[in-house]
Tab-separated table of C-alpha atoms in Angstrom:
chain	number	residue	atom	x	y	z
A	1	MET	CA	112.156	111.327	105.724
A	2	GLU	CA	110.394	110.840	102.428
A	3	TYR	CA	109.265	113.676	100.184
A	4	VAL	CA	105.673	114.686	100.942
A	5	GLU	CA	103.650	116.198	98.102
A	6	GLY	CA	101.429	118.808	99.735
A	7	ARG	CA	101.840	121.721	102.130
A	8	THR	CA	102.132	122.463	105.807
A	9	LEU	CA	99.110	122.909	108.000
A	10	GLY	CA	100.233	126.509	108.513
A	11	GLU	CA	100.248	127.144	104.752
A	12	TRP	CA	96.816	125.547	104.427
A	13	LEU	CA	95.371	127.681	107.224
A	14	ASP	CA	96.861	130.867	105.765
A	15	ALA	CA	95.389	130.134	102.343
A	16	GLU	CA	92.047	128.555	103.247
A	17	GLY	CA	91.183	129.688	106.771
A	18	ARG	CA	89.439	127.285	109.124
A	19	LEU	CA	89.517	123.550	108.557
A	20	PRO	CA	86.272	121.617	108.325
A	21	GLU	CA	85.547	120.136	111.758
A	22	GLN	CA	85.928	116.502	110.684
A	23	ARG	CA	89.287	117.146	108.986
A	24	ALA	CA	90.552	119.084	112.020
A	25	LEU	CA	89.692	116.106	114.229
A	26	GLU	CA	91.448	113.689	111.859
A	27	ILE	CA	94.599	115.834	111.827
A	28	ALA	CA	94.561	116.211	115.627
A	29	ARG	CA	94.181	112.431	115.998
A	30	ASP	CA	97.111	111.752	113.658
A	31	ILE	CA	99.317	114.299	115.457
A	32	ALA	CA	98.429	112.736	118.821
A	33	GLN	CA	99.252	109.266	117.501
A	34	GLY	CA	102.614	110.514	116.207
A	35	LEU	CA	103.426	112.158	119.527
A	36	ALA	CA	102.409	109.024	121.447
A	37	TYR	CA	104.693	106.917	119.236
A	38	ALA	CA	107.607	109.291	119.852
A	39	HIS	CA	106.948	109.477	123.613
A	40	GLU	CA	106.920	105.673	123.880
A	41	ARG	CA	110.472	105.826	122.555
A	42	GLY	CA	111.596	108.602	124.902
A	43	ILE	CA	111.457	111.379	122.306
A	44	VAL	CA	109.860	114.714	123.181
A	45	HIS	CA	108.778	117.108	120.432
A	46	ARG	CA	109.267	120.629	121.742
A	47	ASP	CA	107.929	122.601	118.791
A	48	VAL	CA	104.487	121.332	117.773
A	49	LYS	CA	102.923	124.005	115.579
A	50	PRO	CA	101.067	124.158	112.240
A	51	ASP	CA	104.272	124.802	110.279
A	52	ASN	CA	105.677	121.473	111.541
A	53	VAL	CA	102.709	119.436	110.341
A	54	LEU	CA	102.782	118.312	106.718
A	55	LEU	CA	99.504	117.558	104.956
A	56	GLY	CA	100.082	115.176	102.079
A	57	ALA	CA	98.066	115.395	98.886
A	58	ASP	CA	96.964	111.825	99.678
A	59	GLY	CA	95.475	112.920	103.023
A	60	SER	CA	98.425	111.790	105.133
A	61	VAL	CA	99.624	113.822	108.120
A	62	LYS	CA	103.300	113.942	109.089
A	63	LEU	CA	104.776	115.576	112.181
A	64	THR	CA	108.203	117.079	111.436
A	65	ASP	CA	111.078	118.984	113.039
A	66	PHE	CA	111.921	116.704	115.951
């Protein structure tokens, strides 16, 4: 996996509190798309939590710890 400049969703929530509604929806959509991609390939992620979601400084969302 490439290096992601940014922090985890868990770190962001601890530091900033609630996400703006639109950003929360964008992150949820990206997580769902990542999970769908994995499921299509027979991979099940058994530990989806904020600390396993990376938020890139460029706005990207990466699901980790498969």
